[in-house]
N, C-alpha and C. Protein backbone atom coordinates (compact mmCIF):
# COMPACT_ATOMS: atom_id res chain seq x y z
N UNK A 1 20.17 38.02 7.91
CA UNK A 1 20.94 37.29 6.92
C UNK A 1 20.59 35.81 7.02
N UNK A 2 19.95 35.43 6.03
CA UNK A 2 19.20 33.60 6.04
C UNK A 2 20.36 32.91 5.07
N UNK A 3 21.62 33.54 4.46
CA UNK A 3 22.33 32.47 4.07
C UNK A 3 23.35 31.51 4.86
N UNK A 4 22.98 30.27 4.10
CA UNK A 4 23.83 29.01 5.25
C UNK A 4 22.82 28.70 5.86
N UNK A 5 21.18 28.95 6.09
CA UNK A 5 20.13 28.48 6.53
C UNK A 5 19.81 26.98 5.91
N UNK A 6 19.80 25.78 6.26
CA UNK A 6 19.24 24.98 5.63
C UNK A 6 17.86 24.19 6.27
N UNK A 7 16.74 23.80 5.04
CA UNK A 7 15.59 23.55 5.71
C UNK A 7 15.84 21.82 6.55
N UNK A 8 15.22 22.03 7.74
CA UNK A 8 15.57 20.72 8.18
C UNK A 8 14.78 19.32 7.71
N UNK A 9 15.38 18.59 7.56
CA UNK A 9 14.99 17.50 6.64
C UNK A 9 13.20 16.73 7.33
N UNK A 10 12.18 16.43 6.26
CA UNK A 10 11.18 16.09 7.04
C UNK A 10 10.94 15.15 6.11
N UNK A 11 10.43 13.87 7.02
CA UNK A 11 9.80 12.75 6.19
C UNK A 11 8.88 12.43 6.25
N UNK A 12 7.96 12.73 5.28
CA UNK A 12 6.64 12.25 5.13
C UNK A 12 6.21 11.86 4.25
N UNK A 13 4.92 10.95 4.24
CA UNK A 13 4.12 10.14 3.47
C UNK A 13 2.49 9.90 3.32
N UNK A 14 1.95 10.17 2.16
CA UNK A 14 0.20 9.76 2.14
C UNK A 14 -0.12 8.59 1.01
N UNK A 15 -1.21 8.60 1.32
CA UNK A 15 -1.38 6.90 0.59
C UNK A 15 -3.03 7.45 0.31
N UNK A 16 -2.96 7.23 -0.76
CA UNK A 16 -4.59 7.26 -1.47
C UNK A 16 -5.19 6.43 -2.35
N UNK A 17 -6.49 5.76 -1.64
CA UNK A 17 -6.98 4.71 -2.63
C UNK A 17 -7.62 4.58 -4.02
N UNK A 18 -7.35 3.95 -4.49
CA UNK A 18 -8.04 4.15 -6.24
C UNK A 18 -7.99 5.67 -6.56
N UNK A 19 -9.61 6.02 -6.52
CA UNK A 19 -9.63 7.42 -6.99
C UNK A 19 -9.71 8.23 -5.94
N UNK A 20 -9.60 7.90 -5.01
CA UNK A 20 -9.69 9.26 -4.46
C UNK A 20 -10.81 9.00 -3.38
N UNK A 21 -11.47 8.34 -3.20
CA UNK A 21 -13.67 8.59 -2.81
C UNK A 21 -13.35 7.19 -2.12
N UNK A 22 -12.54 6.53 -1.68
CA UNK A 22 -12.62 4.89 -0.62
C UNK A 22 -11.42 4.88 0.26
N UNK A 23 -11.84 4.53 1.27
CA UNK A 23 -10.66 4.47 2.50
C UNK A 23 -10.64 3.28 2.57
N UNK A 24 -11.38 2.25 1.97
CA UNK A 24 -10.64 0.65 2.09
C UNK A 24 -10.26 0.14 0.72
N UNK A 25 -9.33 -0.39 0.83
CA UNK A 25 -9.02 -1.27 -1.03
C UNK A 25 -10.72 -2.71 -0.46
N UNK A 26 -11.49 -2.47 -0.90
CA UNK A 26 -12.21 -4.14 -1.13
C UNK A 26 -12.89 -4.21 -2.49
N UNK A 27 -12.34 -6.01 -2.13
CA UNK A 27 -12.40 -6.83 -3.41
C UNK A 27 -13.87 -7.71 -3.53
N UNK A 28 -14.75 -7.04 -2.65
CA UNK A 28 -15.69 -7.85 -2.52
C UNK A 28 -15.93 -9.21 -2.00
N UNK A 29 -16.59 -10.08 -2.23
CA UNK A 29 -17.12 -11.11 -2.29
C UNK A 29 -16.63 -12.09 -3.42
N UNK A 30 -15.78 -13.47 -3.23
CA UNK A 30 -15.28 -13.78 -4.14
C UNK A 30 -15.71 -15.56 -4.19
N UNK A 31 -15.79 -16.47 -4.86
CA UNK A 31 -15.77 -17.85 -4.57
C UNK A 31 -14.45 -18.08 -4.57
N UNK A 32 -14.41 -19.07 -3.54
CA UNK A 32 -13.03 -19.99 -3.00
C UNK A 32 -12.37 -20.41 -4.09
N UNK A 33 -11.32 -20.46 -4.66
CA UNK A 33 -10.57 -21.55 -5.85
C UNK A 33 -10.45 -20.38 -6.79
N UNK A 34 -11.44 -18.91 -6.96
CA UNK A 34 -11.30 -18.20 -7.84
C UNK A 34 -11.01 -16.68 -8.12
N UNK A 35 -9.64 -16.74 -6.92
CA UNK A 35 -9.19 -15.50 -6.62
C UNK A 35 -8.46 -14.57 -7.40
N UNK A 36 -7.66 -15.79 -8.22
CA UNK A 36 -6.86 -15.09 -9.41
C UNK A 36 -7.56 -14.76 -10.45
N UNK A 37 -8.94 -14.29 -10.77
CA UNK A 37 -9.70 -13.79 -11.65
C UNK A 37 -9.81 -12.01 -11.42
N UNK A 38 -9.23 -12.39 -10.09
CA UNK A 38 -9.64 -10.44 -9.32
C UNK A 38 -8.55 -9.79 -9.96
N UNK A 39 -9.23 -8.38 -10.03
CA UNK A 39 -8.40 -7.55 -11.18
C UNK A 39 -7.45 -6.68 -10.08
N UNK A 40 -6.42 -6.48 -10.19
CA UNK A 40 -5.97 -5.86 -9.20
C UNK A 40 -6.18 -4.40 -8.76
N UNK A 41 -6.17 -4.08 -7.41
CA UNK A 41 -6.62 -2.72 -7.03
C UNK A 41 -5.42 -1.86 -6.88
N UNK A 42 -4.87 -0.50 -6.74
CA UNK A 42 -4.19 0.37 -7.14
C UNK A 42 -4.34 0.96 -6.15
N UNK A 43 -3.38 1.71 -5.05
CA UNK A 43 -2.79 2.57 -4.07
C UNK A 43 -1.99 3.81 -4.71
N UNK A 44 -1.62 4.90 -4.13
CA UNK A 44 -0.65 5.92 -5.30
C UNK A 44 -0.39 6.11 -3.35
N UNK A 45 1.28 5.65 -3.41
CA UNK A 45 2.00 6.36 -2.28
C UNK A 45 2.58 8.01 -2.89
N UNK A 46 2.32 8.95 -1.86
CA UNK A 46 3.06 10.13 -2.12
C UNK A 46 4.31 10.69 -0.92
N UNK A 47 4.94 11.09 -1.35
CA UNK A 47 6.41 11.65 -0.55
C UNK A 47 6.26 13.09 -0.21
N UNK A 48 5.17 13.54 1.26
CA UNK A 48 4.64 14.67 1.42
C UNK A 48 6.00 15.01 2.19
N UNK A 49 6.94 15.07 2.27
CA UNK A 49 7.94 14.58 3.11
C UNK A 49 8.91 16.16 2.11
N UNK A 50 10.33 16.46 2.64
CA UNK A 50 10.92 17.14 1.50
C UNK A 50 12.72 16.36 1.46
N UNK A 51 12.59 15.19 1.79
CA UNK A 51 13.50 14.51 2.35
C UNK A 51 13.48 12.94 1.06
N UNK A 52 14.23 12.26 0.78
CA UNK A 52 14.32 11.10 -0.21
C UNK A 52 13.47 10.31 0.86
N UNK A 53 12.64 9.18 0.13
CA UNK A 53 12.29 7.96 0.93
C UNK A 53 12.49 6.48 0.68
N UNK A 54 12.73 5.31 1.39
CA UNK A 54 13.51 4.37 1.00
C UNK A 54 12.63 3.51 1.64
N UNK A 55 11.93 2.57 1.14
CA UNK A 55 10.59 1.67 1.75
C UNK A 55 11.36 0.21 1.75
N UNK A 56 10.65 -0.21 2.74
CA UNK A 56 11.46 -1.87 3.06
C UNK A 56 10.83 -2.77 2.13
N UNK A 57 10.98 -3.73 1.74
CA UNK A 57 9.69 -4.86 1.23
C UNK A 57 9.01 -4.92 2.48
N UNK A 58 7.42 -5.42 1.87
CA UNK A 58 6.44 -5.84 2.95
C UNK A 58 5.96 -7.12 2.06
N UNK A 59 5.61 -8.16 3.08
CA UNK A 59 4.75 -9.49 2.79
C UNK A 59 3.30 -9.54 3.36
N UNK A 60 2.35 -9.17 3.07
CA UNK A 60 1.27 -8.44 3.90
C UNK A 60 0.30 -10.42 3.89
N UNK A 61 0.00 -10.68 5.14
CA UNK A 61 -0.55 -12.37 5.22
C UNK A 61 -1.53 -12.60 3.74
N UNK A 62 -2.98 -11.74 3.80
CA UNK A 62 -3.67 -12.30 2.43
C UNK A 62 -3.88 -11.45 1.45
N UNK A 63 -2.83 -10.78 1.07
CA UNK A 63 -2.50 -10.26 0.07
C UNK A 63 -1.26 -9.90 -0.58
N UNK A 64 -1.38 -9.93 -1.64
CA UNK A 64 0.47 -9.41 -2.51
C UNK A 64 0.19 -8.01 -2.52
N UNK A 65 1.30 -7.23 -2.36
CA UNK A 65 1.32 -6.13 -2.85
C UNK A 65 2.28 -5.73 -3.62
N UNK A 66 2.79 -4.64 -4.44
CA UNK A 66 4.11 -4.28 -5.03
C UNK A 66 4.36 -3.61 -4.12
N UNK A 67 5.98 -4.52 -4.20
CA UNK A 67 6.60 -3.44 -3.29
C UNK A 67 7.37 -2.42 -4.01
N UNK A 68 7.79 -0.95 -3.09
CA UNK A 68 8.38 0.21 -3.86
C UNK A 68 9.31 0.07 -3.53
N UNK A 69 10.83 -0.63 -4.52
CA UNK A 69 11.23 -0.60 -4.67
C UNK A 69 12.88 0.36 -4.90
N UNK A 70 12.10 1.53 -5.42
CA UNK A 70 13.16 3.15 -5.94
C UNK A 70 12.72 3.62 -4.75
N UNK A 71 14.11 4.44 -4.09
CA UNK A 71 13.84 5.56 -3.27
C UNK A 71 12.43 6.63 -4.04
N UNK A 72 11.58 6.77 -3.07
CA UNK A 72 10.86 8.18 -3.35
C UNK A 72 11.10 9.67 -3.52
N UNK A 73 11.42 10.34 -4.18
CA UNK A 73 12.11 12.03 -3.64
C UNK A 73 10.84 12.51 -3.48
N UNK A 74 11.10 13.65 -2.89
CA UNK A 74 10.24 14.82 -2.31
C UNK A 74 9.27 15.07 -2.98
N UNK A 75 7.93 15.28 -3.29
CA UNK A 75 6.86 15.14 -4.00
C UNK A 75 6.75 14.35 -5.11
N UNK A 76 7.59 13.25 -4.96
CA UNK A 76 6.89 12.44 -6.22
C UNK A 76 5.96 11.33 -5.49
N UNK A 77 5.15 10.31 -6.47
CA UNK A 77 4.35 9.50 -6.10
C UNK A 77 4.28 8.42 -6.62
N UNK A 78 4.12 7.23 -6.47
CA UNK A 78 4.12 5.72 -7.08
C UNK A 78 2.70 5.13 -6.82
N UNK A 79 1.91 4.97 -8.18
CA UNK A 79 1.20 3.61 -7.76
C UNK A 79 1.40 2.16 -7.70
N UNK A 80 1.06 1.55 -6.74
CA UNK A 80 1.35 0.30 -6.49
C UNK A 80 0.01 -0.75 -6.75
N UNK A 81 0.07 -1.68 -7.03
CA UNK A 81 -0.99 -2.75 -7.14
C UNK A 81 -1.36 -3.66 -5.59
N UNK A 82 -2.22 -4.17 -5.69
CA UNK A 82 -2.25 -5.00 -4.57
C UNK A 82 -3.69 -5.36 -5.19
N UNK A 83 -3.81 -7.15 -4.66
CA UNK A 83 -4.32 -8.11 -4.75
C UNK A 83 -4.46 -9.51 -3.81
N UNK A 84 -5.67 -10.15 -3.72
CA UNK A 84 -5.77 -11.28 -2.80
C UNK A 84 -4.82 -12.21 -2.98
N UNK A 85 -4.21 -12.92 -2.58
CA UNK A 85 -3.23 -14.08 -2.13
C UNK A 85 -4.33 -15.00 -3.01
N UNK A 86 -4.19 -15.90 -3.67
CA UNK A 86 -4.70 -17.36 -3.79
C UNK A 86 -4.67 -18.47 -3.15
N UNK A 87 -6.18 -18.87 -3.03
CA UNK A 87 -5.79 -19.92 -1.98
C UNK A 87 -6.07 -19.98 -0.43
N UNK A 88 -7.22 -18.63 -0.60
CA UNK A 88 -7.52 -18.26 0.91
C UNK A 88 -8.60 -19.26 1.52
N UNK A 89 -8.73 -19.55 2.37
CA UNK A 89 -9.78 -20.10 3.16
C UNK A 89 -11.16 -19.74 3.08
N UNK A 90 -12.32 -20.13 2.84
CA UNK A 90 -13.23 -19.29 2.82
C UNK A 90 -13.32 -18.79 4.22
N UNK A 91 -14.22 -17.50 4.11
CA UNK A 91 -14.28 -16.57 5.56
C UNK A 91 -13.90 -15.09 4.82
N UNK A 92 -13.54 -14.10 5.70
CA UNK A 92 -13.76 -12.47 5.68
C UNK A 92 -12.26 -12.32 6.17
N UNK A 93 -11.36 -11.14 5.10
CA UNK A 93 -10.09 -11.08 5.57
C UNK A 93 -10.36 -9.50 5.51
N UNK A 94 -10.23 -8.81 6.85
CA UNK A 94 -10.13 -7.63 6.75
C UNK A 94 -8.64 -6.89 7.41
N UNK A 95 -7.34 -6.88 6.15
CA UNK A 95 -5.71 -6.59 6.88
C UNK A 95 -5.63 -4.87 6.75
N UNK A 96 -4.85 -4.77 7.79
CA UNK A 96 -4.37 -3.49 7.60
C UNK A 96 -2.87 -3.29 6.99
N UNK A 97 -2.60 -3.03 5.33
CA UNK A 97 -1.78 -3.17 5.06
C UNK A 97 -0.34 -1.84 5.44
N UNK A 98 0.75 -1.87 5.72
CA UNK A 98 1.20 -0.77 6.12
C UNK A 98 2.80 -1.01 5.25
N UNK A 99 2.92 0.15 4.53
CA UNK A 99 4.41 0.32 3.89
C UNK A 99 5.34 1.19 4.95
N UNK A 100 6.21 1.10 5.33
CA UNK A 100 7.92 1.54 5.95
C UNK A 100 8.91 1.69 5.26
N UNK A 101 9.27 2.80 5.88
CA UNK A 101 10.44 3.21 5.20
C UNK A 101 11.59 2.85 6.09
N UNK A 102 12.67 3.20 5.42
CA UNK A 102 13.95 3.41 6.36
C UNK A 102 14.14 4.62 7.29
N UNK A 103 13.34 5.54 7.20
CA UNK A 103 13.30 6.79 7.93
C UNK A 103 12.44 6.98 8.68
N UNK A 104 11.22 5.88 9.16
CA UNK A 104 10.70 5.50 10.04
C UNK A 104 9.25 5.80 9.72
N UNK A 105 8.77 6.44 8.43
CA UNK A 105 7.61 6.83 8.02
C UNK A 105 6.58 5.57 7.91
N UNK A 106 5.37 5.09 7.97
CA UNK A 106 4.95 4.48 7.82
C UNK A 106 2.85 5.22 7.24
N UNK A 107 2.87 4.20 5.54
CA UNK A 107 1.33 4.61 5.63
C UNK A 107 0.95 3.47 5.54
N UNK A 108 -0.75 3.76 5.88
CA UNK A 108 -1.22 2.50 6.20
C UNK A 108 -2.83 2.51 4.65
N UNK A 109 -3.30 1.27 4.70
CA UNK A 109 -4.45 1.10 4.16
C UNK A 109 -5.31 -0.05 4.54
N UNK A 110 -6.43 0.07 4.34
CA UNK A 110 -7.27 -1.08 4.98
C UNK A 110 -7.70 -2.09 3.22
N UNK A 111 -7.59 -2.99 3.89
CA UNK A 111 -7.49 -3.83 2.46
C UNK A 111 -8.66 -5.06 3.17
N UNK A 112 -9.49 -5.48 2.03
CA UNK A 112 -10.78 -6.66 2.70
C UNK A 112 -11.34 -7.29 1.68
N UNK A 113 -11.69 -8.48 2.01
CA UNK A 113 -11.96 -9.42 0.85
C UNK A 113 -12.93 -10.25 1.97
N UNK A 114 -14.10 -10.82 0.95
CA UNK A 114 -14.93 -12.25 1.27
C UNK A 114 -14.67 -13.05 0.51
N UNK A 115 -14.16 -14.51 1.20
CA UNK A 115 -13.84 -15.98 0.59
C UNK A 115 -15.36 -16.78 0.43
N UNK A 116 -15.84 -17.24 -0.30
CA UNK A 116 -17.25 -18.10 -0.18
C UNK A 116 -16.94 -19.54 -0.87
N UNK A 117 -17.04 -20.82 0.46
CA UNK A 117 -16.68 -21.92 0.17
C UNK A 117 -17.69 -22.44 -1.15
């Protein structure tokens, strides 16, 4: 007899870049002063989880990202944007960006850009 069985709650999360085929978001090679020309790149968080998910804001150092805002439910998915900060230094920024939840889940992505003075 499985009634009154309930499944125990699991939280999980995957993160996939653009299409599918790159494990880093990069923006290439950019000149200094002309960052806000970059088109923004696209993440799709998913809720592999069967449990709601509730993500903190993140301020990631040289880059903006959107933050997710709405709880996640159980297989749904959000794409998010993310883009270089303006105003970077020239040099090579290679961050590891990482979203959190309130339930302790965390995904990560590698995000990289070249500044050229």
């Amino acid at each position: 007899n499985d009634t009154g069985k309930t499944e125990t709650p699991t939280a999980d999360a995957s993160i996939v870049i653009g299409d599918g085929n790159s494990e880093v978001v990069d923006f290439g090679t950019v000149i200094s002063g002309q960052e806000d020309s970059i088109q923004a790149q696209y993440v799709t968080v998913t809720n592999t989880g069967n449990t709601t998910l509730n993500f903190t804001d993140i301020s990631p150092e040289h880059f903006m990202v959107q933050d997710i805002t709405e709880p996640l439910s159980a297989g749904e998915s959000v794409s998010v944007w993310i883009q270089p900060r303006e105003g970077l230094e020239p040099g090579e920024y290679d961050d590891m960006i990482t979203y959190r939840t309130e339930e302790g889940i965390e995904v990560s992505f590698e995000a990289k850009i070249a500044v050229e003075g």
